[in-house]
Amino acid sequence: MDNVLQAIKDIVLIAVPIITAYITYRTNKKSKKELNAELEVRLKEQDNETANEIKKMQKQLEVQNMQSSWENSTPTTQKYIDEAGIKRYGNVSSLTPLVSQIYQEFQNKNLDVEDLKTLKKMLLSIQLPAEDEELYPYEIPKLMEYKKLLRYIDKLIANLEANN
């Protein structure tokens, strides 16, 4: 009986570490699903990195295109300035931000009739090319917005005077 117990003890002493090692191995072994999930996460990370690199490259390309466009348009702009004159160029090129700023003023504040008349007088004092003289294609959209603004101011003045 002692021999049997001793044999069982010996078997248990040998078997327990083997069974423990086997169980540890099986629990630490990753399943196919876990490996696929881990692989999918890594692939998404790489896709994101690739997308970021592509975005960086696109931005660099946009900057290069803008620089190229600027370099190509600079001679054209300089030719226009030479032909039209610095004062005319400055007055026409300043129309877009001026018109935009005036429209913002209309939205922000209530202007009375006198303010509108003063504004119109100041706008008309800007030296711009006349409609009957030669115009450059660059000038036409800016002058159209300027004319629209003047008509809008006229309507505002007429409405305010009609209400008074």
Tab-separated table of N, CA and C in Angstrom:
chain	number	residue	atom	x	y	z
A	1	MET	N	0.806	-1.172	0.000
A	1	MET	CA	0.000	0.000	0.000
A	1	MET	C	0.860	1.252	0.000
A	2	ASP	N	1.947	1.174	0.787
A	2	ASP	CA	2.856	2.311	0.784
A	2	ASP	C	3.465	2.506	-0.603
A	3	ASN	N	3.714	1.408	-1.260
A	3	ASN	CA	4.284	1.512	-2.594
A	3	ASN	C	3.284	2.141	-3.580
A	4	VAL	N	2.033	1.800	-3.419
A	4	VAL	CA	1.003	2.342	-4.294
A	4	VAL	C	0.856	3.841	-4.050
A	5	LEU	N	0.829	4.205	-2.750
A	5	LEU	CA	0.728	5.623	-2.410
A	5	LEU	C	1.959	6.374	-2.897
A	6	GLN	N	3.100	5.766	-2.724
A	6	GLN	CA	4.325	6.398	-3.188
A	6	GLN	C	4.299	6.554	-4.706
A	7	ALA	N	3.792	5.548	-5.388
A	7	ALA	CA	3.716	5.600	-6.846
A	7	ALA	C	2.750	6.702	-7.275
A	8	ILE	N	1.601	6.796	-6.573
A	8	ILE	CA	0.625	7.837	-6.892
A	8	ILE	C	1.234	9.210	-6.628
A	9	LYS	N	1.956	9.324	-5.509
A	9	LYS	CA	2.626	10.595	-5.201
A	9	LYS	C	3.625	10.948	-6.277
A	10	ASP	N	4.391	9.997	-6.699
A	10	ASP	CA	5.388	10.257	-7.733
A	10	ASP	C	4.719	10.667	-9.058
A	11	ILE	N	3.631	9.982	-9.383
A	11	ILE	CA	2.912	10.302	-10.619
A	11	ILE	C	2.338	11.719	-10.525
A	12	VAL	N	1.742	12.053	-9.372
A	12	VAL	CA	1.167	13.385	-9.181
A	12	VAL	C	2.271	14.440	-9.253
A	13	LEU	N	3.406	14.186	-8.611
A	13	LEU	CA	4.513	15.150	-8.641
A	13	LEU	C	5.032	15.367	-10.058
A	14	ILE	N	4.998	14.333	-10.848
A	14	ILE	CA	5.465	14.473	-12.220
A	14	ILE	C	4.354	15.052	-13.108
A	15	ALA	N	3.130	14.625	-12.920
A	15	ALA	CA	2.022	15.012	-13.781
A	15	ALA	C	1.569	16.452	-13.555
A	16	VAL	N	1.561	16.952	-12.315
A	16	VAL	CA	1.060	18.293	-12.016
A	16	VAL	C	1.842	19.365	-12.770
A	17	PRO	N	3.179	19.363	-12.730
A	17	PRO	CA	3.877	20.387	-13.512
A	17	PRO	C	3.622	20.264	-15.018
A	18	ILE	N	3.505	19.033	-15.505
A	18	ILE	CA	3.251	18.843	-16.929
A	18	ILE	C	1.853	19.377	-17.274
A	19	ILE	N	0.865	19.041	-16.474
A	19	ILE	CA	-0.502	19.501	-16.712
A	19	ILE	C	-0.572	21.029	-16.585
A	20	THR	N	0.096	21.569	-15.573
A	20	THR	CA	0.120	23.028	-15.386
A	20	THR	C	0.776	23.696	-16.588
A	21	ALA	N	1.881	23.160	-17.055
A	21	ALA	CA	2.573	23.722	-18.209
A	21	ALA	C	1.681	23.653	-19.449
A	22	TYR	N	0.993	22.525	-19.619
A	22	TYR	CA	0.118	22.365	-20.767
A	22	TYR	C	-1.047	23.357	-20.713
A	23	ILE	N	-1.665	23.504	-19.555
A	23	ILE	CA	-2.785	24.444	-19.384
A	23	ILE	C	-2.306	25.876	-19.627
A	24	THR	N	-1.128	26.235	-19.087
A	24	THR	CA	-0.570	27.566	-19.299
A	24	THR	C	-0.304	27.797	-20.782
A	25	TYR	N	0.246	26.793	-21.447
A	25	TYR	CA	0.517	26.909	-22.875
A	25	TYR	C	-0.773	27.140	-23.654
A	26	ARG	N	-1.816	26.393	-23.341
A	26	ARG	CA	-3.099	26.501	-24.051
A	26	ARG	C	-3.779	27.855	-23.793
A	27	THR	N	-3.668	28.360	-22.553
A	27	THR	CA	-4.319	29.644	-22.252
A	27	THR	C	-3.560	30.809	-22.879
A	28	ASN	N	-2.247	30.680	-22.999
A	28	ASN	CA	-1.452	31.752	-23.602
A	28	ASN	C	-1.454	31.687	-25.125
A	29	LYS	N	-1.808	30.563	-25.651
A	29	LYS	CA	-1.848	30.410	-27.097
A	29	LYS	C	-3.041	31.214	-27.612
A	30	LYS	N	-2.786	32.036	-28.627
A	30	LYS	CA	-3.835	32.895	-29.167
A	30	LYS	C	-4.667	32.108	-30.169
A	31	SER	N	-5.950	32.386	-30.120
A	31	SER	CA	-6.847	31.713	-31.047
A	31	SER	C	-6.746	32.392	-32.417
A	32	LYS	N	-7.318	31.750	-33.394
A	32	LYS	CA	-7.302	32.292	-34.747
A	32	LYS	C	-8.038	33.632	-34.785
A	33	LYS	N	-9.142	33.739	-34.052
A	33	LYS	CA	-9.896	34.994	-34.000
A	33	LYS	C	-9.049	36.111	-33.407
A	34	GLU	N	-8.345	35.795	-32.330
A	34	GLU	CA	-7.494	36.807	-31.687
A	34	GLU	C	-6.381	37.255	-32.620
A	35	LEU	N	-5.778	36.314	-33.329
A	35	LEU	CA	-4.723	36.665	-34.274
A	35	LEU	C	-5.274	37.525	-35.410
A	36	ASN	N	-6.449	37.176	-35.916
A	36	ASN	CA	-7.066	37.973	-36.989
A	36	ASN	C	-7.415	39.373	-36.503
A	37	ALA	N	-7.935	39.476	-35.284
A	37	ALA	CA	-8.281	40.792	-34.730
A	37	ALA	C	-7.027	41.644	-34.574
A	38	GLU	N	-5.968	41.035	-34.063
A	38	GLU	CA	-4.702	41.761	-33.891
A	38	GLU	C	-4.141	42.198	-35.241
A	39	LEU	N	-4.217	41.315	-36.224
A	39	LEU	CA	-3.752	41.638	-37.567
A	39	LEU	C	-4.582	42.773	-38.168
A	40	GLU	N	-5.885	42.726	-37.954
A	40	GLU	CA	-6.768	43.770	-38.473
A	40	GLU	C	-6.433	45.126	-37.854
A	41	VAL	N	-6.161	45.150	-36.554
A	41	VAL	CA	-5.794	46.400	-35.884
A	41	VAL	C	-4.500	46.946	-36.471
A	42	ARG	N	-3.519	46.096	-36.667
A	42	ARG	CA	-2.243	46.536	-37.238
A	42	ARG	C	-2.415	47.042	-38.668
A	43	LEU	N	-3.255	46.374	-39.450
A	43	LEU	CA	-3.502	46.816	-40.825
A	43	LEU	C	-4.203	48.172	-40.847
A	44	LYS	N	-5.148	48.387	-39.932
A	44	LYS	CA	-5.819	49.689	-39.855
A	44	LYS	C	-4.829	50.784	-39.480
A	45	GLU	N	-3.938	50.496	-38.552
A	45	GLU	CA	-2.918	51.468	-38.169
A	45	GLU	C	-2.043	51.812	-39.376
A	46	GLN	N	-1.650	50.804	-40.122
A	46	GLN	CA	-0.837	51.051	-41.312
A	46	GLN	C	-1.616	51.829	-42.367
A	47	ASP	N	-2.904	51.509	-42.520
A	47	ASP	CA	-3.740	52.262	-43.464
A	47	ASP	C	-3.818	53.725	-43.063
A	48	ASN	N	-3.984	53.977	-41.758
A	48	ASN	CA	-4.038	55.360	-41.279
A	48	ASN	C	-2.722	56.085	-41.534
A	49	GLU	N	-1.618	55.405	-41.277
A	49	GLU	CA	-0.308	56.005	-41.536
A	49	GLU	C	-0.148	56.314	-43.027
A	50	THR	N	-0.570	55.389	-43.865
A	50	THR	CA	-0.479	55.595	-45.312
A	50	THR	C	-1.357	56.770	-45.734
A	51	ALA	N	-2.571	56.821	-45.200
A	51	ALA	CA	-3.478	57.931	-45.530
A	51	ALA	C	-2.875	59.263	-45.104
A	52	ASN	N	-2.262	59.301	-43.923
A	52	ASN	CA	-1.623	60.535	-43.458
A	52	ASN	C	-0.471	60.938	-44.373
A	53	GLU	N	0.300	59.966	-44.806
A	53	GLU	CA	1.405	60.261	-45.720
A	53	GLU	C	0.875	60.793	-47.051
A	54	ILE	N	-0.216	60.205	-47.524
A	54	ILE	CA	-0.818	60.673	-48.784
A	54	ILE	C	-1.310	62.102	-48.617
A	55	LYS	N	-1.946	62.410	-47.484
A	55	LYS	CA	-2.416	63.772	-47.224
A	55	LYS	C	-1.248	64.754	-47.208
A	56	LYS	N	-0.152	64.361	-46.557
A	56	LYS	CA	1.026	65.230	-46.530
A	56	LYS	C	1.536	65.484	-47.949
A	57	MET	N	1.581	64.426	-48.746
A	57	MET	CA	2.062	64.563	-50.112
A	57	MET	C	1.122	65.447	-50.927
A	58	GLN	N	-0.197	65.309	-50.707
A	58	GLN	CA	-1.159	66.144	-51.422
A	58	GLN	C	-0.990	67.613	-51.035
A	59	LYS	N	-0.769	67.873	-49.737
A	59	LYS	CA	-0.558	69.248	-49.297
A	59	LYS	C	0.701	69.828	-49.927
A	60	GLN	N	1.762	69.035	-49.966
A	60	GLN	CA	2.991	69.498	-50.591
A	60	GLN	C	2.761	69.786	-52.073
A	61	LEU	N	1.988	68.937	-52.727
A	61	LEU	CA	1.680	69.144	-54.142
A	61	LEU	C	0.861	70.409	-54.330
A	62	GLU	N	-0.109	70.641	-53.423
A	62	GLU	CA	-0.914	71.868	-53.505
A	62	GLU	C	-0.029	73.104	-53.350
A	63	VAL	N	0.898	73.051	-52.407
A	63	VAL	CA	1.809	74.178	-52.197
A	63	VAL	C	2.654	74.398	-53.449
A	64	GLN	N	3.158	73.319	-54.014
A	64	GLN	CA	3.950	73.442	-55.236
A	64	GLN	C	3.110	74.026	-56.374
A	65	ASN	N	1.850	73.573	-56.485
A	65	ASN	CA	0.969	74.101	-57.534
A	65	ASN	C	0.684	75.578	-57.315
A	66	MET	N	0.470	75.967	-56.061
A	66	MET	CA	0.234	77.372	-55.765
A	66	MET	C	1.454	78.209	-56.103
A	67	GLN	N	2.633	77.709	-55.744
A	67	GLN	CA	3.862	78.434	-56.062
A	67	GLN	C	4.037	78.552	-57.575
A	68	SER	N	3.766	77.470	-58.267
A	68	SER	CA	3.876	77.488	-59.722
A	68	SER	C	2.877	78.467	-60.320
A	69	SER	N	1.648	78.427	-59.811
A	69	SER	CA	0.626	79.354	-60.291
A	69	SER	C	1.041	80.792	-60.022
A	70	TRP	N	1.563	81.031	-58.829
A	70	TRP	CA	2.004	82.377	-58.465
A	70	TRP	C	3.120	82.841	-59.400
A	71	GLU	N	4.084	81.942	-59.634
A	71	GLU	CA	5.201	82.305	-60.506
A	71	GLU	C	4.721	82.573	-61.932
A	72	ASN	N	3.706	81.807	-62.370
A	72	ASN	CA	3.181	82.016	-63.719
A	72	ASN	C	2.319	83.263	-63.811
A	73	SER	N	1.605	83.599	-62.722
A	73	SER	CA	0.708	84.752	-62.775
A	73	SER	C	1.423	86.059	-62.476
A	74	THR	N	2.551	85.992	-61.810
A	74	THR	CA	3.273	87.219	-61.468
A	74	THR	C	3.631	88.036	-62.706
A	75	PRO	N	4.164	87.431	-63.766
A	75	PRO	CA	4.438	88.241	-64.962
A	75	PRO	C	3.169	88.852	-65.548
A	76	THR	N	2.059	88.105	-65.534
A	76	THR	CA	0.793	88.622	-66.052
A	76	THR	C	0.317	89.790	-65.209
A	77	THR	N	0.377	89.632	-63.896
A	77	THR	CA	-0.028	90.711	-62.993
A	77	THR	C	0.867	91.927	-63.195
A	78	GLN	N	2.149	91.692	-63.314
A	78	GLN	CA	3.079	92.803	-63.516
A	78	GLN	C	2.804	93.510	-64.836
A	79	LYS	N	2.466	92.745	-65.865
A	79	LYS	CA	2.140	93.346	-67.160
A	79	LYS	C	0.892	94.212	-67.027
A	80	TYR	N	-0.122	93.692	-66.300
A	80	TYR	CA	-1.351	94.459	-66.082
A	80	TYR	C	-1.045	95.743	-65.321
A	81	ILE	N	-0.234	95.659	-64.276
A	81	ILE	CA	0.125	96.851	-63.489
A	81	ILE	C	0.833	97.867	-64.381
A	82	ASP	N	1.760	97.371	-65.207
A	82	ASP	CA	2.483	98.277	-66.103
A	82	ASP	C	1.546	98.971	-67.086
A	83	GLU	N	0.597	98.233	-67.627
A	83	GLU	CA	-0.313	98.802	-68.617
A	83	GLU	C	-1.375	99.694	-67.977
A	84	ALA	N	-1.961	99.245	-66.873
A	84	ALA	CA	-3.072	99.977	-66.264
A	84	ALA	C	-2.582	101.104	-65.359
A	85	GLY	N	-1.465	100.925	-64.747
A	85	GLY	CA	-0.949	101.906	-63.810
A	85	GLY	C	-1.149	101.435	-62.372
A	86	ILE	N	-0.238	101.857	-61.529
A	86	ILE	CA	-0.263	101.403	-60.130
A	86	ILE	C	-1.514	101.876	-59.416
A	87	LYS	N	-1.931	103.111	-59.637
A	87	LYS	CA	-3.102	103.652	-58.940
A	87	LYS	C	-4.362	102.883	-59.345
A	88	ARG	N	-4.545	102.688	-60.628
A	88	ARG	CA	-5.732	101.953	-61.111
A	88	ARG	C	-5.700	100.525	-60.586
A	89	TYR	N	-4.558	99.881	-60.671
A	89	TYR	CA	-4.425	98.514	-60.165
A	89	TYR	C	-4.786	98.456	-58.686
A	90	GLY	N	-4.239	99.373	-57.916
A	90	GLY	CA	-4.513	99.387	-56.477
A	90	GLY	C	-5.979	99.621	-56.173
A	91	ASN	N	-6.593	100.575	-56.880
A	91	ASN	CA	-8.007	100.865	-56.641
A	91	ASN	C	-8.896	99.679	-57.008
A	92	VAL	N	-8.637	99.067	-58.156
A	92	VAL	CA	-9.478	97.949	-58.600
A	92	VAL	C	-9.245	96.723	-57.726
A	93	SER	N	-7.998	96.415	-57.425
A	93	SER	CA	-7.727	95.206	-56.638
A	93	SER	C	-8.221	95.335	-55.202
A	94	SER	N	-8.398	96.560	-54.710
A	94	SER	CA	-8.892	96.774	-53.354
A	94	SER	C	-10.413	96.725	-53.263
A	95	LEU	N	-11.095	96.661	-54.403
A	95	LEU	CA	-12.561	96.677	-54.392
A	95	LEU	C	-13.169	95.462	-53.701
A	96	THR	N	-12.649	94.278	-53.959
A	96	THR	CA	-13.240	93.063	-53.395
A	96	THR	C	-13.259	93.091	-51.876
A	97	PRO	N	-12.128	93.341	-51.203
A	97	PRO	CA	-12.207	93.389	-49.734
A	97	PRO	C	-13.046	94.566	-49.232
A	98	LEU	N	-13.026	95.670	-49.961
A	98	LEU	CA	-13.817	96.839	-49.551
A	98	LEU	C	-15.306	96.531	-49.615
A	99	VAL	N	-15.750	95.962	-50.720
A	99	VAL	CA	-17.166	95.623	-50.887
A	99	VAL	C	-17.593	94.622	-49.810
A	100	SER	N	-16.776	93.624	-49.581
A	100	SER	CA	-17.079	92.616	-48.555
A	100	SER	C	-17.200	93.259	-47.175
A	101	GLN	N	-16.289	94.133	-46.855
A	101	GLN	CA	-16.299	94.804	-45.552
A	101	GLN	C	-17.538	95.686	-45.394
A	102	ILE	N	-17.942	96.351	-46.453
A	102	ILE	CA	-19.132	97.217	-46.389
A	102	ILE	C	-20.392	96.375	-46.183
A	103	TYR	N	-20.494	95.259	-46.885
A	103	TYR	CA	-21.646	94.366	-46.678
A	103	TYR	C	-21.689	93.873	-45.229
A	104	GLN	N	-20.543	93.589	-44.646
A	104	GLN	CA	-20.497	93.185	-43.231
A	104	GLN	C	-20.977	94.317	-42.332
A	105	GLU	N	-20.630	95.533	-42.659
A	105	GLU	CA	-21.094	96.688	-41.887
A	105	GLU	C	-22.615	96.777	-41.925
A	106	PHE	N	-23.204	96.507	-43.088
A	106	PHE	CA	-24.660	96.533	-43.207
A	106	PHE	C	-25.296	95.516	-42.274
A	107	GLN	N	-24.672	94.361	-42.164
A	107	GLN	CA	-25.218	93.301	-41.299
A	107	GLN	C	-25.023	93.626	-39.826
A	108	ASN	N	-23.954	94.298	-39.492
A	108	ASN	CA	-23.628	94.556	-38.087
A	108	ASN	C	-24.333	95.780	-37.512
A	109	LYS	N	-24.596	96.780	-38.348
A	109	LYS	CA	-25.113	98.045	-37.824
A	109	LYS	C	-26.265	98.553	-38.668
A	110	ASN	N	-27.119	99.320	-38.026
A	110	ASN	CA	-28.163	100.038	-38.751
A	110	ASN	C	-27.602	101.385	-39.151
A	111	LEU	N	-27.522	101.613	-40.433
A	111	LEU	CA	-27.034	102.891	-40.935
A	111	LEU	C	-28.232	103.751	-41.316
A	112	ASP	N	-28.161	105.020	-40.983
A	112	ASP	CA	-29.255	105.910	-41.368
A	112	ASP	C	-29.002	106.464	-42.768
A	113	VAL	N	-29.940	107.245	-43.253
A	113	VAL	CA	-29.875	107.782	-44.617
A	113	VAL	C	-28.608	108.606	-44.830
A	114	GLU	N	-28.265	109.430	-43.854
A	114	GLU	CA	-27.072	110.283	-43.999
A	114	GLU	C	-25.803	109.437	-44.086
A	115	ASP	N	-25.732	108.389	-43.272
A	115	ASP	CA	-24.569	107.494	-43.334
A	115	ASP	C	-24.463	106.856	-44.714
A	116	LEU	N	-25.605	106.406	-45.234
A	116	LEU	CA	-25.600	105.766	-46.551
A	116	LEU	C	-25.218	106.737	-47.664
A	117	LYS	N	-25.716	107.973	-47.578
A	117	LYS	CA	-25.360	108.974	-48.589
A	117	LYS	C	-23.877	109.308	-48.520
A	118	THR	N	-23.346	109.427	-47.308
A	118	THR	CA	-21.910	109.692	-47.146
A	118	THR	C	-21.090	108.534	-47.697
A	119	LEU	N	-21.526	107.325	-47.396
A	119	LEU	CA	-20.836	106.136	-47.892
A	119	LEU	C	-20.833	106.117	-49.417
A	120	LYS	N	-21.976	106.401	-50.013
A	120	LYS	CA	-22.053	106.401	-51.474
A	120	LYS	C	-21.134	107.471	-52.066
A	121	LYS	N	-21.131	108.655	-51.450
A	121	LYS	CA	-20.265	109.737	-51.935
A	121	LYS	C	-18.792	109.323	-51.876
A	122	MET	N	-18.402	108.681	-50.778
A	122	MET	CA	-17.006	108.222	-50.649
A	122	MET	C	-16.688	107.159	-51.688
A	123	LEU	N	-17.626	106.219	-51.901
A	123	LEU	CA	-17.391	105.171	-52.894
A	123	LEU	C	-17.244	105.760	-54.300
A	124	LEU	N	-18.059	106.746	-54.601
A	124	LEU	CA	-17.989	107.360	-55.934
A	124	LEU	C	-16.717	108.190	-56.126
A	125	SER	N	-16.065	108.554	-55.033
A	125	SER	CA	-14.839	109.346	-55.159
A	125	SER	C	-13.609	108.481	-55.442
A	126	ILE	N	-13.779	107.160	-55.404
A	126	ILE	CA	-12.662	106.272	-55.753
A	126	ILE	C	-12.459	106.351	-57.265
A	127	GLN	N	-11.234	106.581	-57.657
A	127	GLN	CA	-10.944	106.710	-59.083
A	127	GLN	C	-10.847	105.319	-59.708
A	128	LEU	N	-11.856	105.008	-60.527
A	128	LEU	CA	-11.923	103.714	-61.201
A	128	LEU	C	-12.038	103.943	-62.699
A	129	PRO	N	-11.748	102.927	-63.495
A	129	PRO	CA	-11.894	103.098	-64.943
A	129	PRO	C	-13.371	103.304	-65.298
A	130	ALA	N	-13.609	104.170	-66.267
A	130	ALA	CA	-14.978	104.418	-66.731
A	130	ALA	C	-15.438	103.249	-67.587
A	131	GLU	N	-16.754	103.079	-67.642
A	131	GLU	CA	-17.300	101.954	-68.406
A	131	GLU	C	-16.999	102.068	-69.893
A	132	ASP	N	-16.822	103.288	-70.388
A	132	ASP	CA	-16.598	103.460	-71.818
A	132	ASP	C	-15.123	103.360	-72.202
A	133	GLU	N	-14.224	103.295	-71.215
A	133	GLU	CA	-12.812	103.135	-71.580
A	133	GLU	C	-12.457	101.656	-71.566
A	134	GLU	N	-11.280	101.350	-72.070
A	134	GLU	CA	-10.838	99.967	-72.158
A	134	GLU	C	-10.735	99.354	-70.759
A	135	LEU	N	-11.319	98.166	-70.615
A	135	LEU	CA	-11.250	97.435	-69.348
A	135	LEU	C	-10.418	96.173	-69.547
A	136	TYR	N	-9.780	95.758	-68.495
A	136	TYR	CA	-9.031	94.515	-68.507
A	136	TYR	C	-9.926	93.424	-67.915
A	137	PRO	N	-9.823	92.198	-68.410
A	137	PRO	CA	-10.685	91.120	-67.897
A	137	PRO	C	-10.612	90.972	-66.365
A	138	TYR	N	-9.461	91.224	-65.815
A	138	TYR	CA	-9.238	91.133	-64.371
A	138	TYR	C	-10.157	92.088	-63.612
A	139	GLU	N	-10.489	93.209	-64.224
A	139	GLU	CA	-11.224	94.269	-63.543
A	139	GLU	C	-12.735	94.037	-63.524
A	140	ILE	N	-13.261	93.363	-64.523
A	140	ILE	CA	-14.711	93.280	-64.718
A	140	ILE	C	-15.451	92.691	-63.504
A	141	PRO	N	-15.049	91.530	-62.952
A	141	PRO	CA	-15.801	90.999	-61.800
A	141	PRO	C	-15.767	91.950	-60.598
A	142	LYS	N	-14.648	92.580	-60.381
A	142	LYS	CA	-14.517	93.495	-59.243
A	142	LYS	C	-15.394	94.728	-59.450
A	143	LEU	N	-15.407	95.251	-60.662
A	143	LEU	CA	-16.238	96.419	-60.960
A	143	LEU	C	-17.729	96.078	-60.894
A	144	MET	N	-18.098	94.861	-61.296
A	144	MET	CA	-19.503	94.434	-61.213
A	144	MET	C	-19.962	94.393	-59.759
A	145	GLU	N	-19.135	93.837	-58.877
A	145	GLU	CA	-19.494	93.793	-57.454
A	145	GLU	C	-19.616	95.198	-56.880
A	146	TYR	N	-18.757	96.079	-57.310
A	146	TYR	CA	-18.790	97.479	-56.876
A	146	TYR	C	-20.096	98.138	-57.324
A	147	LYS	N	-20.496	97.898	-58.594
A	147	LYS	CA	-21.740	98.468	-59.128
A	147	LYS	C	-22.954	97.902	-58.384
A	148	LYS	N	-22.922	96.622	-58.087
A	148	LYS	CA	-24.022	96.010	-57.324
A	148	LYS	C	-24.151	96.667	-55.953
A	149	LEU	N	-23.011	96.914	-55.319
A	149	LEU	CA	-23.018	97.572	-54.010
A	149	LEU	C	-23.646	98.958	-54.104
A	150	LEU	N	-23.286	99.716	-55.120
A	150	LEU	CA	-23.864	101.055	-55.288
A	150	LEU	C	-25.379	100.975	-55.479
A	151	ARG	N	-25.837	100.003	-56.282
A	151	ARG	CA	-27.287	99.844	-56.474
A	151	ARG	C	-27.971	99.448	-55.164
A	152	TYR	N	-27.333	98.588	-54.394
A	152	TYR	CA	-27.882	98.163	-53.103
A	152	TYR	C	-28.005	99.368	-52.156
A	153	ILE	N	-26.976	100.196	-52.137
A	153	ILE	CA	-27.014	101.399	-51.296
A	153	ILE	C	-28.146	102.315	-51.746
A	154	ASP	N	-28.322	102.462	-53.058
A	154	ASP	CA	-29.431	103.281	-53.576
A	154	ASP	C	-30.774	102.739	-53.102
A	155	LYS	N	-30.948	101.423	-53.139
A	155	LYS	CA	-32.204	100.811	-52.678
A	155	LYS	C	-32.419	101.069	-51.190
A	156	LEU	N	-31.349	100.924	-50.394
A	156	LEU	CA	-31.468	101.177	-48.954
A	156	LEU	C	-31.873	102.625	-48.689
A	157	ILE	N	-31.250	103.550	-49.404
A	157	ILE	CA	-31.576	104.975	-49.240
A	157	ILE	C	-33.034	105.222	-49.611
A	158	ALA	N	-33.457	104.649	-50.744
A	158	ALA	CA	-34.845	104.833	-51.197
A	158	ALA	C	-35.831	104.258	-50.198
A	159	ASN	N	-35.543	103.098	-49.661
A	159	ASN	CA	-36.437	102.472	-48.670
A	159	ASN	C	-36.523	103.298	-47.399
A	160	LEU	N	-35.358	103.781	-46.931
A	160	LEU	CA	-35.370	104.589	-45.698
A	160	LEU	C	-36.090	105.917	-45.907
A	161	GLU	N	-35.896	106.521	-47.069
A	161	GLU	CA	-36.577	107.798	-47.339
A	161	GLU	C	-38.075	107.591	-47.524
A	162	ALA	N	-38.476	106.455	-48.084
A	162	ALA	CA	-39.900	106.158	-48.276
A	162	ALA	C	-40.595	105.919	-46.925
A	163	ASN	N	-39.851	105.359	-45.983
A	163	ASN	CA	-40.430	105.069	-44.671
A	163	ASN	C	-40.516	106.315	-43.796
A	164	ASN	N	-39.765	107.330	-44.125
A	164	ASN	CA	-39.783	108.568	-43.304
A	164	ASN	C	-40.790	109.523	-43.790
